[in-house]
Coordinates of C-alpha atoms in Angstrom, one line a residue:
M15 CA 0.0 0.0 0.0
S16 CA 1.6 3.3 -1.0
D17 CA 1.0 6.7 0.7
K18 CA 0.1 9.9 -1.1
L19 CA 2.0 13.0 0.0
I20 CA 1.2 16.6 -0.3
D21 CA 3.5 19.5 0.4
V22 CA 2.5 22.2 2.9
N23 CA 5.1 25.0 3.4
N24 CA 7.8 22.8 1.9
E25 CA 7.1 20.0 4.4
N26 CA 5.9 16.5 3.2
L27 CA 2.8 15.4 5.2
I28 CA 1.1 12.0 4.8
L29 CA -2.6 13.0 4.5
F30 CA -4.2 9.8 3.3
N31 CA -3.7 6.3 2.0
D32 CA -4.5 4.9 -1.4
N33 CA -7.8 3.3 -0.2
I34 CA -9.1 6.7 0.9
S35 CA -11.3 8.7 -1.4
K36 CA -9.3 11.0 -3.7
D37 CA -12.0 13.7 -4.0
P38 CA -9.9 16.6 -5.3
D39 CA -12.2 19.2 -3.6
W40 CA -11.8 18.2 0.0
M41 CA -8.1 17.2 -0.6
K42 CA -7.5 20.8 -1.8
T43 CA -9.5 22.2 1.0
I44 CA -7.6 20.3 3.7
T45 CA -4.3 21.3 2.1
N46 CA -5.3 25.0 1.9
L47 CA -6.6 25.1 5.5
M48 CA -3.4 23.7 6.9
S49 CA -1.4 26.2 4.9
L50 CA -3.6 29.1 6.0
A51 CA -3.4 28.1 9.6
K52 CA 0.4 28.1 9.5
D53 CA 0.4 31.5 7.8
A54 CA -1.9 32.8 10.4
N55 CA 0.3 31.6 13.2
E56 CA 3.3 33.2 11.5
S57 CA 1.4 36.5 11.1
F58 CA 0.3 36.4 14.8
E59 CA -3.3 35.9 13.9
Y60 CA -3.7 33.1 16.4
A61 CA -7.5 33.1 16.7
Q62 CA -7.8 32.8 12.9
A63 CA -5.3 29.9 12.9
V64 CA -7.5 28.0 15.4
N65 CA -10.5 28.7 13.3
Y66 CA -8.8 27.2 10.2
L67 CA -7.7 24.1 12.1
N68 CA -11.1 23.6 13.7
T69 CA -12.6 23.8 10.2
L70 CA -10.1 21.2 9.0
E71 CA -11.1 18.8 11.7
E72 CA -14.8 19.4 11.1
I73 CA -14.5 18.7 7.3
W74 CA -12.5 15.5 8.0
D75 CA -15.2 14.3 10.4
S76 CA -18.1 15.4 8.1
K77 CA -16.7 13.4 5.2
N78 CA -16.7 10.3 7.4
L79 CA -13.1 9.7 6.3
P80 CA -10.7 7.3 8.0
D81 CA -8.4 8.5 10.8
F82 CA -5.8 11.1 10.1
S83 CA -2.3 9.9 9.4
L84 CA 0.1 10.3 12.3
E85 CA 2.1 13.0 10.6
L86 CA -1.0 15.1 9.9
R87 CA -2.2 14.6 13.5
F88 CA 1.1 15.8 14.8
E89 CA 1.1 18.8 12.6
L90 CA -2.5 19.7 13.4
Y91 CA -2.1 19.4 17.2
K92 CA 1.2 21.3 17.1
E93 CA -0.2 24.2 15.2
K94 CA -3.3 24.4 17.5
G95 CA -1.0 24.2 20.5
K96 CA 1.1 27.0 19.2
A97 CA -1.9 29.2 18.6
F98 CA -3.5 28.5 22.0
S99 CA -0.2 29.1 23.7
S100 CA 0.4 32.5 22.0
Q101 CA -3.2 33.5 23.1
G102 CA -2.3 32.6 26.6
K103 CA -4.7 29.7 26.7
H104 CA -2.2 27.3 28.3
D105 CA -4.6 24.6 29.4
E106 CA -6.0 24.3 25.8
A107 CA -2.5 24.2 24.4
I108 CA -1.4 21.5 26.8
L109 CA -4.4 19.4 25.8
E110 CA -3.3 19.6 22.1
Y111 CA 0.3 18.6 22.9
Q112 CA -0.9 15.8 25.0
K113 CA -2.9 14.5 22.0
I114 CA 0.4 14.2 20.2
L115 CA 1.8 12.0 23.1
K116 CA -1.2 9.8 22.9
F117 CA -0.5 8.8 19.3
C118 CA 3.3 9.1 19.5
R119 CA 4.2 5.6 20.6
D120 CA 6.5 4.4 17.8
S121 CA 10.2 4.8 18.5
K122 CA 10.7 6.4 15.1
Y123 CA 8.7 9.4 16.4
M124 CA 11.1 10.0 19.3
N125 CA 12.0 13.4 18.0
V126 CA 8.3 14.4 18.0
K127 CA 7.9 13.1 21.6
S128 CA 11.0 15.0 22.8
E129 CA 9.7 18.3 21.4
T130 CA 6.3 17.7 22.9
F131 CA 7.7 17.0 26.3
A132 CA 9.6 20.3 26.1
Q133 CA 6.5 22.3 24.9
I134 CA 4.3 20.9 27.8
G135 CA 7.1 21.7 30.3
Q136 CA 7.2 25.3 29.1
L137 CA 3.5 25.7 29.3
L138 CA 3.3 24.2 32.8
S139 CA 6.0 26.6 33.9
K140 CA 3.9 29.6 32.7
K141 CA 1.0 28.2 34.7
G142 CA 3.2 28.1 37.8
D143 CA 3.2 24.3 38.0
H144 CA 6.9 24.1 38.4
D145 CA 7.2 20.5 39.7
R146 CA 5.4 19.0 36.7
A147 CA 7.2 21.4 34.4
L148 CA 10.6 20.1 35.6
G149 CA 9.4 16.5 35.2
Y150 CA 8.4 17.1 31.5
L151 CA 11.6 18.9 30.8
Q152 CA 13.8 16.2 32.3
R153 CA 12.0 13.7 30.1
A154 CA 12.6 15.9 27.1
I155 CA 16.3 16.2 27.9
G156 CA 16.5 12.4 28.3
S157 CA 14.8 11.8 25.0
Y158 CA 17.0 14.4 23.2
R159 CA 20.1 12.8 24.5
R160 CA 18.9 9.4 23.4
I161 CA 18.4 10.5 19.8
D162 CA 21.5 12.8 20.0
D163 CA 19.5 15.9 19.0
R164 CA 21.8 18.7 20.1
L165 CA 19.5 21.5 19.1
G166 CA 16.5 20.0 21.0
L167 CA 18.8 19.3 24.0
C168 CA 20.0 22.9 24.0
K169 CA 16.5 24.3 24.0
A170 CA 15.3 21.9 26.7
I171 CA 18.2 22.8 29.0
R172 CA 17.5 26.4 28.4
N173 CA 13.9 26.0 29.5
L174 CA 15.0 24.1 32.5
G175 CA 17.1 27.1 33.4
V176 CA 14.1 29.4 33.0
I177 CA 12.2 27.4 35.6
Y178 CA 15.1 27.5 38.1
L179 CA 15.3 31.2 37.5
Q180 CA 11.6 31.6 38.3
L181 CA 12.1 29.6 41.5
G182 CA 15.0 31.9 42.5
E183 CA 17.6 29.1 42.2
L184 CA 20.0 31.5 40.4
D185 CA 23.1 29.4 40.6
E186 CA 21.3 26.3 39.2
A187 CA 19.8 28.4 36.4
E188 CA 23.2 29.8 35.5
I189 CA 24.7 26.4 35.3
N190 CA 22.0 25.3 32.8
Y191 CA 22.4 28.4 30.7
I192 CA 26.2 28.0 30.4
E193 CA 25.8 24.4 29.4
A194 CA 23.2 25.4 26.8
I195 CA 25.4 28.3 25.5
D196 CA 28.2 25.8 24.9
I197 CA 25.9 23.7 22.7
A198 CA 24.5 26.7 20.9
E199 CA 28.0 27.9 20.0
E200 CA 28.8 24.4 18.9
L201 CA 25.8 24.4 16.6
C202 CA 26.5 28.0 15.4
N203 CA 22.9 28.8 16.2
E204 CA 23.0 32.6 16.7
T205 CA 19.3 33.1 17.6
L206 CA 19.4 30.4 20.3
Y207 CA 22.7 31.8 21.6
A208 CA 20.9 35.2 21.9
D209 CA 18.0 33.6 23.9
L210 CA 20.5 32.1 26.3
V211 CA 22.6 35.3 26.7
N212 CA 19.3 37.1 27.3
N213 CA 18.5 34.8 30.2
L214 CA 21.9 35.2 31.6
G215 CA 21.2 38.9 31.7
A216 CA 18.2 38.2 33.9
I217 CA 20.4 36.3 36.4
M218 CA 23.1 39.1 36.4
N219 CA 20.3 41.6 37.1
M220 CA 19.1 39.6 40.1
K221 CA 22.6 39.2 41.4
G222 CA 23.2 42.9 41.3
N223 CA 25.5 43.1 38.3
W224 CA 23.3 45.4 36.3
R225 CA 26.0 46.6 33.9
K226 CA 26.7 43.0 32.9
A227 CA 23.0 42.4 32.6
L228 CA 22.6 45.3 30.1
D229 CA 25.6 44.1 28.1
Y230 CA 24.0 40.6 27.7
Y231 CA 20.6 42.1 26.8
R232 CA 22.1 44.5 24.2
E233 CA 24.1 41.7 22.7
S234 CA 21.0 39.5 22.3
L235 CA 18.9 42.5 21.0
N236 CA 21.4 43.1 18.2
I237 CA 21.2 39.5 17.1
Y238 CA 17.4 39.5 17.2
K239 CA 17.2 42.7 15.1
S240 CA 19.6 41.3 12.5
S241 CA 17.5 38.1 12.2
N242 CA 14.1 40.0 12.3
E243 CA 13.0 38.3 15.6
I244 CA 10.3 40.8 16.4
R245 CA 8.8 39.0 19.4
K246 CA 12.1 38.2 21.0
S247 CA 13.3 41.8 20.5
A248 CA 10.2 43.0 22.4
Y249 CA 11.0 40.6 25.3
T250 CA 14.5 41.9 25.4
K251 CA 13.5 45.5 25.4
N252 CA 11.2 44.7 28.4
N253 CA 14.2 43.1 30.2
I254 CA 16.4 46.2 29.5
A255 CA 13.6 48.4 30.9
I256 CA 13.4 46.4 34.1
T257 CA 17.1 46.7 34.7
L258 CA 17.1 50.5 34.0
T259 CA 14.1 51.0 36.3
E260 CA 15.9 49.2 39.2
Q261 CA 18.8 51.7 38.7
G262 CA 16.4 54.6 38.8
L263 CA 16.7 55.4 35.1
N264 CA 13.0 55.6 34.7
D265 CA 12.8 57.8 31.6
E266 CA 15.1 55.5 29.6
A267 CA 13.2 52.5 30.8
F268 CA 9.9 54.0 29.8
V269 CA 11.1 54.4 26.2
Y270 CA 12.0 50.7 26.0
L271 CA 8.8 49.5 27.6
K272 CA 6.6 51.6 25.3
K273 CA 8.4 50.0 22.3
A274 CA 7.9 46.6 23.7
Y275 CA 4.2 47.3 24.4
K276 CA 3.6 48.4 20.8
I277 CA 5.1 45.3 19.5
A278 CA 3.2 43.1 21.9
T279 CA -0.2 44.6 20.9
D280 CA 0.7 44.7 17.2
I281 CA 1.4 41.0 17.1
K282 CA -1.4 40.2 19.5
D283 CA 0.8 38.2 21.8
A284 CA -1.1 37.8 25.0
S285 CA 1.8 36.5 27.1
L286 CA 4.1 39.4 26.1
T287 CA 1.3 42.0 26.5
L288 CA 0.7 40.7 30.0
I289 CA 4.3 41.0 31.1
V290 CA 4.7 44.5 29.6
D291 CA 1.4 45.6 31.2
I292 CA 2.8 44.5 34.6
N293 CA 6.0 46.4 34.1
L294 CA 4.4 49.5 32.8
A295 CA 2.1 49.6 35.8
D296 CA 5.1 49.4 38.1
L297 CA 7.0 52.1 36.1
Y298 CA 4.0 54.5 35.9
L299 CA 3.7 54.2 39.7
K300 CA 7.3 55.0 40.2
K301 CA 6.8 58.1 38.0
G302 CA 3.8 59.1 40.1
N303 CA 1.2 58.5 37.4
C304 CA -1.2 56.4 39.5
Q305 CA -4.1 56.3 37.0
N306 CA -2.0 54.9 34.2
A307 CA -0.5 52.4 36.7
K308 CA -4.0 51.3 37.6
N309 CA -5.1 50.9 34.0
H310 CA -2.2 48.6 33.1
C311 CA -2.5 46.7 36.4
R312 CA -6.2 46.1 35.8
A313 CA -5.6 44.9 32.2
A314 CA -3.1 42.4 33.5
E315 CA -5.4 41.3 36.4
H316 CA -8.4 41.0 34.0
Y317 CA -6.4 38.7 31.7
L318 CA -5.1 36.5 34.5
I319 CA -8.6 36.1 36.0
Q320 CA -10.1 35.3 32.7
A321 CA -7.4 32.7 32.1
D322 CA -7.7 31.4 35.7
F323 CA -3.9 31.6 36.2
T324 CA -2.3 31.6 39.6
N325 CA 1.3 31.8 38.6
G326 CA 4.2 34.2 39.0
N327 CA 2.5 36.9 36.9
F328 CA -0.5 36.8 39.2
V329 CA 1.9 37.4 42.2
E330 CA 3.4 40.3 40.3
T331 CA 0.0 41.8 39.5
Q332 CA -1.2 41.5 43.1
K333 CA 2.1 43.0 44.4
I334 CA 1.8 46.0 42.1
A335 CA -1.9 46.5 43.0
G336 CA -0.8 46.5 46.7
K337 CA 1.8 49.1 45.9
I338 CA -0.8 51.3 44.1
A339 CA -3.1 51.0 47.1
R340 CA -0.2 51.9 49.5
F341 CA 0.6 54.9 47.3
E342 CA -3.1 56.0 47.7
N343 CA -2.8 55.5 51.5
D344 CA -5.4 52.7 51.4
Y345 CA -3.3 50.5 53.7
E346 CA -5.9 47.8 54.5
M347 CA -6.6 47.2 50.7
S348 CA -2.8 47.2 50.2
L349 CA -2.3 44.6 52.9
N350 CA -5.0 42.4 51.3
Y351 CA -3.2 42.5 48.0
F352 CA 0.2 41.7 49.5
D353 CA -1.3 38.9 51.6
N354 CA -2.8 37.3 48.4
A355 CA 0.4 37.7 46.6
L356 CA 2.4 36.1 49.4
D357 CA 0.0 33.1 49.6
V358 CA 0.3 32.4 45.9
A359 CA 4.1 32.9 45.9
R360 CA 4.5 30.3 48.6
E361 CA 2.0 28.0 47.0
I362 CA 3.9 27.9 43.7
G363 CA 7.3 27.9 45.4
T364 CA 8.8 31.1 43.8
Q365 CA 11.3 32.2 46.4
F366 CA 12.3 35.4 44.6
L367 CA 8.8 36.6 44.3
E368 CA 8.1 35.7 47.9
A369 CA 11.0 37.8 49.0
E370 CA 9.8 40.8 46.9
V371 CA 6.3 40.6 48.4
L372 CA 7.8 40.4 51.9
L373 CA 9.8 43.5 51.2
E374 CA 6.8 45.4 50.0
R375 CA 4.6 44.3 52.9
G376 CA 7.3 45.1 55.4
T377 CA 7.5 48.6 54.0
L378 CA 3.7 48.9 54.4
Y379 CA 3.8 47.7 58.0
R380 CA 6.4 50.4 58.7
L381 CA 3.9 53.0 57.4
M382 CA 1.2 51.4 59.5
N383 CA 3.4 51.9 62.6
R384 CA 3.8 48.1 63.0
P385 CA 7.6 47.9 63.4
F386 CA 7.7 44.4 64.7
D387 CA 5.7 43.0 61.8
A388 CA 7.8 45.2 59.4
L389 CA 11.1 43.9 60.7
N390 CA 9.9 40.3 60.6
D391 CA 8.9 40.6 56.9
L392 CA 12.1 42.5 56.0
E393 CA 14.3 40.0 57.8
N394 CA 12.6 37.1 56.1
S395 CA 13.0 38.8 52.7
Y396 CA 16.6 39.6 53.4
H397 CA 17.4 36.0 54.2
I398 CA 15.7 34.6 51.1
Y399 CA 17.7 37.1 48.9
T400 CA 20.8 36.0 50.7
N401 CA 20.1 32.3 50.1
I402 CA 19.5 32.7 46.4
N403 CA 22.4 35.2 46.0
A404 CA 20.1 38.0 44.8
D405 CA 22.5 40.7 45.9
S406 CA 20.8 43.7 44.3
K407 CA 17.6 43.0 46.1
K408 CA 19.4 42.1 49.3
E409 CA 21.0 45.5 49.4
V410 CA 17.7 47.3 49.0
T411 CA 16.1 45.2 51.8
E412 CA 19.1 45.8 54.1
N413 CA 18.8 49.6 53.6
V414 CA 15.1 49.5 54.7
I415 CA 15.9 47.3 57.7
D416 CA 18.7 49.7 58.7
S417 CA 16.4 52.7 58.5
I418 CA 14.0 51.1 60.9
E419 CA 16.6 49.8 63.3
E420 CA 18.3 53.1 63.5
L421 CA 15.3 54.5 65.4
Y422 CA 15.8 51.8 68.1
L423 CA 19.6 52.1 68.1
N424 CA 19.2 55.8 69.0
I425 CA 17.1 54.8 72.0
F426 CA 19.9 52.3 73.0
N427 CA 22.5 55.0 72.6
S428 CA 20.5 57.4 74.7
L429 CA 20.3 54.8 77.5
A430 CA 24.0 54.0 77.1
E431 CA 24.9 57.6 77.6
D432 CA 22.9 57.6 80.8
V433 CA 24.9 54.6 81.9
D434 CA 28.1 56.3 80.9
K435 CA 27.3 59.3 83.0
K436 CA 26.7 57.0 86.0
D437 CA 29.7 54.7 85.5
K438 CA 32.1 54.8 82.5
Y439 CA 33.2 51.2 83.3
T440 CA 29.7 49.9 82.9
K441 CA 29.2 51.4 79.5
G442 CA 32.5 50.0 78.1
H443 CA 31.8 46.7 79.8
S444 CA 28.3 46.4 78.1
D445 CA 29.8 47.2 74.7
R446 CA 32.5 44.5 75.1
V447 CA 29.9 42.0 76.4
A448 CA 27.8 42.7 73.3
S449 CA 30.7 42.1 71.0
L450 CA 31.7 38.9 72.8
A451 CA 28.1 37.7 72.8
L452 CA 27.8 38.4 69.1
L453 CA 31.0 36.4 68.3
L454 CA 29.7 33.6 70.5
G455 CA 26.3 33.7 68.9
K456 CA 27.8 33.4 65.5
E457 CA 29.9 30.5 66.5
L458 CA 26.8 28.7 67.9
G459 CA 25.0 29.3 64.5
L460 CA 22.2 31.6 65.7
K461 CA 20.2 33.3 63.0
S462 CA 20.6 37.0 62.6
Y463 CA 17.3 37.9 64.2
M464 CA 18.4 36.0 67.3
L465 CA 21.8 37.7 67.1
K466 CA 20.1 41.1 67.1
T467 CA 18.1 40.1 70.2
L468 CA 21.2 38.9 71.8
V469 CA 23.2 42.0 71.0
A470 CA 20.4 44.3 72.1
S471 CA 20.0 42.4 75.4
A472 CA 23.8 42.5 76.0
L473 CA 24.0 46.3 75.3
L474 CA 21.3 46.8 77.9
H475 CA 22.0 44.0 80.3
D476 CA 23.4 46.3 83.1
I477 CA 21.1 49.2 82.5
G478 CA 19.5 48.6 85.9
K479 CA 22.7 49.7 87.6
I480 CA 21.6 53.3 86.9
K481 CA 19.3 52.8 89.8
I482 CA 22.1 51.5 92.2
D483 CA 23.6 53.9 94.7
D484 CA 27.0 55.2 93.7
N485 CA 28.5 54.3 97.0
I486 CA 27.7 50.7 96.4
L487 CA 28.4 50.6 92.6
K488 CA 31.8 52.2 92.9
K489 CA 32.8 50.8 96.3
D490 CA 36.5 50.0 96.6
G491 CA 36.4 46.7 98.5
K492 CA 34.2 43.8 99.4
L493 CA 30.4 44.5 99.5
S494 CA 28.4 43.8 102.6
D495 CA 25.5 41.3 102.4
S496 CA 23.0 44.2 102.1
E497 CA 25.0 45.9 99.5
Y498 CA 25.3 42.7 97.5
S499 CA 21.6 42.2 97.8
A500 CA 21.1 45.7 96.3
I501 CA 23.4 44.9 93.4
K502 CA 21.5 41.7 92.7
K503 CA 18.4 43.7 92.0
H504 CA 19.9 45.3 88.9
P505 CA 18.4 42.8 86.4
E506 CA 14.9 43.5 87.7
L507 CA 15.6 47.2 87.9
G508 CA 16.7 47.1 84.3
V509 CA 13.5 45.4 83.1
D510 CA 11.5 48.1 85.1
L511 CA 13.4 50.9 83.4
L512 CA 12.5 49.4 80.0
R513 CA 8.8 49.1 80.9
G514 CA 6.7 51.0 78.4
K515 CA 9.5 50.9 75.8
E516 CA 8.7 48.4 73.1
F517 CA 11.5 46.9 70.9
P518 CA 11.2 44.5 67.9
W519 CA 13.5 42.2 69.9
D520 CA 12.5 40.4 73.1
V521 CA 15.4 41.7 75.2
K522 CA 13.8 41.6 78.7
P523 CA 14.2 37.8 79.4
S524 CA 17.9 37.9 78.7
I525 CA 18.4 41.1 80.8
L526 CA 16.3 39.6 83.6
H527 CA 18.1 36.2 83.7
H528 CA 21.7 36.9 82.8
H529 CA 22.8 36.1 86.4
E530 CA 21.0 32.8 86.6
K531 CA 23.3 29.8 86.9
I532 CA 23.0 26.5 85.0
N533 CA 22.7 24.6 88.4
G534 CA 19.9 26.8 89.7
T535 CA 21.9 28.8 92.2
G536 CA 21.8 32.1 90.4
Y537 CA 19.4 35.1 90.7
P538 CA 16.8 36.5 90.6
F539 CA 14.7 33.4 90.3
G540 CA 17.1 30.4 90.5
L541 CA 16.3 29.1 87.1
K542 CA 18.4 26.1 86.0
G543 CA 19.4 24.4 82.8
E544 CA 17.5 25.1 79.6
D545 CA 14.8 27.0 81.6
I546 CA 17.3 29.9 81.4
P547 CA 16.9 31.7 78.0
I548 CA 19.8 30.9 75.6
G549 CA 20.5 34.6 75.2
A550 CA 20.9 34.9 79.0
R551 CA 23.2 31.9 79.1
I552 CA 25.4 33.4 76.4
I553 CA 25.5 36.8 78.0
C554 CA 26.4 35.2 81.3
V555 CA 29.6 33.7 79.8
A556 CA 30.6 36.9 78.0
D557 CA 29.7 39.0 81.1
V558 CA 31.9 37.1 83.5
F559 CA 34.8 36.8 81.1
D560 CA 34.9 40.5 80.5
A561 CA 34.7 41.2 84.2
L562 CA 37.6 38.9 84.9
T563 CA 39.8 40.3 82.1
S564 CA 39.1 44.0 83.0
D565 CA 40.6 46.2 85.7
R566 CA 38.2 46.8 88.6
V567 CA 38.3 49.2 91.4
Y568 CA 39.1 46.3 93.8
R569 CA 41.6 44.3 91.7
K570 CA 43.7 44.1 88.5
A571 CA 42.6 42.2 85.4
F572 CA 43.3 38.5 85.0
G573 CA 45.0 37.3 81.9
T574 CA 43.0 35.5 79.2
Q575 CA 44.0 32.0 80.1
K576 CA 43.7 32.5 83.8
A577 CA 40.1 33.9 83.3
L578 CA 39.2 30.8 81.2
E579 CA 40.7 28.5 83.9
I580 CA 38.6 30.1 86.5
M581 CA 35.4 29.9 84.4
Q582 CA 36.1 26.2 83.5
E583 CA 35.9 25.4 87.2
D584 CA 32.3 26.5 87.1
S585 CA 31.4 24.6 83.8
G586 CA 28.1 22.9 84.5
K587 CA 27.6 24.9 87.6
A588 CA 27.4 28.6 86.6
F589 CA 27.9 28.1 82.9
D590 CA 26.3 26.1 80.2
P591 CA 29.1 23.7 79.3
V592 CA 28.4 23.6 75.5
I593 CA 28.4 27.4 75.4
L594 CA 31.5 27.7 77.5
S595 CA 33.4 25.2 75.4
C596 CA 32.5 27.1 72.2
F597 CA 33.5 30.4 73.8
T598 CA 36.9 28.9 75.0
N599 CA 37.6 27.8 71.4
L600 CA 36.9 31.1 69.9
I601 CA 39.1 32.9 72.5
N602 CA 41.9 30.4 71.9
Q603 CA 41.6 30.9 68.1
G604 CA 42.2 34.7 68.6
K605 CA 38.8 35.7 67.3
A606 CA 38.1 38.0 70.2
D607 CA 41.6 39.6 70.5
S608 CA 40.4 43.0 69.4
V609 CA 37.6 43.0 72.0
I610 CA 39.3 41.8 75.1
N611 CA 39.9 44.7 77.5
S612 CA 39.4 47.3 74.7
I613 CA 38.4 50.9 75.1
T614 CA 35.1 51.4 73.3
E615 CA 34.0 54.5 71.4
K616 CA 31.0 56.6 72.3
D617 CA 28.9 55.2 69.4
E618 CA 30.4 51.7 69.6
L619 CA 27.0 50.0 69.6
F620 CA 26.3 51.1 66.0
S621 CA 29.5 49.4 64.9
I622 CA 28.6 46.2 66.8
W623 CA 25.1 46.2 65.4
S624 CA 26.3 46.4 61.8
Q625 CA 27.9 43.0 62.2
C626 CA 24.6 41.2 63.0
L627 CA 23.6 40.4 59.5
I628 CA 25.3 37.2 58.5
D629 CA 25.2 34.5 55.8
E630 CA 23.0 32.0 57.6
N631 CA 23.8 29.2 55.2
K632 CA 27.2 28.8 56.9
N633 CA 25.6 28.5 60.3
N634 CA 22.6 26.2 59.9
N635 CA 24.6 23.0 60.7
K636 CA 26.0 24.6 63.9
L637 CA 22.6 25.7 65.0
Q638 CA 21.2 22.2 64.4
T639 CA 23.9 20.7 66.5
L640 CA 23.2 23.1 69.4
V641 CA 19.4 22.7 69.3
S642 CA 19.5 18.9 69.1

């Protein structure tokens, strides 16, 4: 049995077998419809392409003809999938591509299967279904390797990198892009190379190297222009605009976005229009044009609701709507938008977007005079950016955190000046204890929020001594029992002094209990073991060590090793043995040499505080060991 072939756009397609009717009218109609559909897709007339293809299927069915040949099926479903995808109808597109997989069982069609796996993976990624998307792309990569299709492999690896980029796994994305670039160069495929360089630009932008990002974008844009890749040129102009906006170059960014928007609407590309709408909304808001920002945001939101998408673009739209409401001082509405955005970001697992929403909500909480909530969101945002190496965003977040914390540091500084007026030793002692506690906290693997609580507590741990009589506080000689009883009240007096003062860090427990002993013989309440807050246990070690290694009115300072020997005798009695052992190691390693018996500056606490933000990745294992 021989097959009849017809040529559509220079491609041979098996339309029918010899035993099928050879009515020239419907044969010509089928041929023309397929050709028209392809032309419509190429001309960005996606709805018309679907109409042509639906008509083709209806004619085939109405003629009561035998089944399509596999080749025609594949071409039909592929063109419909392409049209639906460009319209943003991802579910419909996925159904068309899955029809190909249903019939694509013969090993000779492995190339078709590989391409289809990759297409479905891309579409699932756009829907925010990243787990399934990764699964399909891994299957595509495996199939391409099996048939040694280097071009298909390159594209699939690129798409894998796109998903990792969306998830905020920047290093993993970069590894995939670099591998794909090597293949693209090997194939001398300039357009594919431009795609990959473009994506590398996005990574550089997230990592804070915006100049390198612009270099990559402009290199790819030149290639797209020379090969008349209109759609990809628009995407690149959009990317350039984002980078310029983040550097405050809003006017230059606006020019690029308007060009991208015109292309997107001219070619009727729904996905591209959506992305540019979102970015124009954000840029108009930055320029103070709230109405235009609303118009573009609503257009994006309407499209996403109609398409029933809960993906990264939905998060972006909700985030910008929240920013617009915040700009208009509608804080409750703004909070609702940010909450929605955060829920979806966490649901789909996009770390980068989660961090961005936390940053925006933290900024809102600050305006709402909710500093505790603000710092909690900002700290969480900062640590996500740190973990994914998004340095540019990390710097922005850190600046907002610093501006809030400075308000509280000024309060600390004012209290410290009161202490200094009362007793210069006590002020310098508290600074050194804070520095030692910070070093010890880092060695133990505490997270930065805990470190800040620890440092704040250490800076204020002796604040209650302001209320102690000078004759007792500065007595040259041994204290009487009544005088010692008065001194022992300073932790409670410190907490009383701070009553009515609210801080984002829970400092009072560590101040109150820093003279408790691990065996229960300390004061003021005789707590023992892990009933003593960890911050108090750390401050206890740092406090005693600094007292022993400092000159006092009644004795000279002990040497470092002698002080450690004295403290070691009380390991398990006064001191937590794990904490003391860790402290001894850091002292012996010379990590505290610059702190021991140092003379502190008036504004020392600002310097100490600046060291609290750390790379938590390096400390997670240590913390796990301590907690367990």
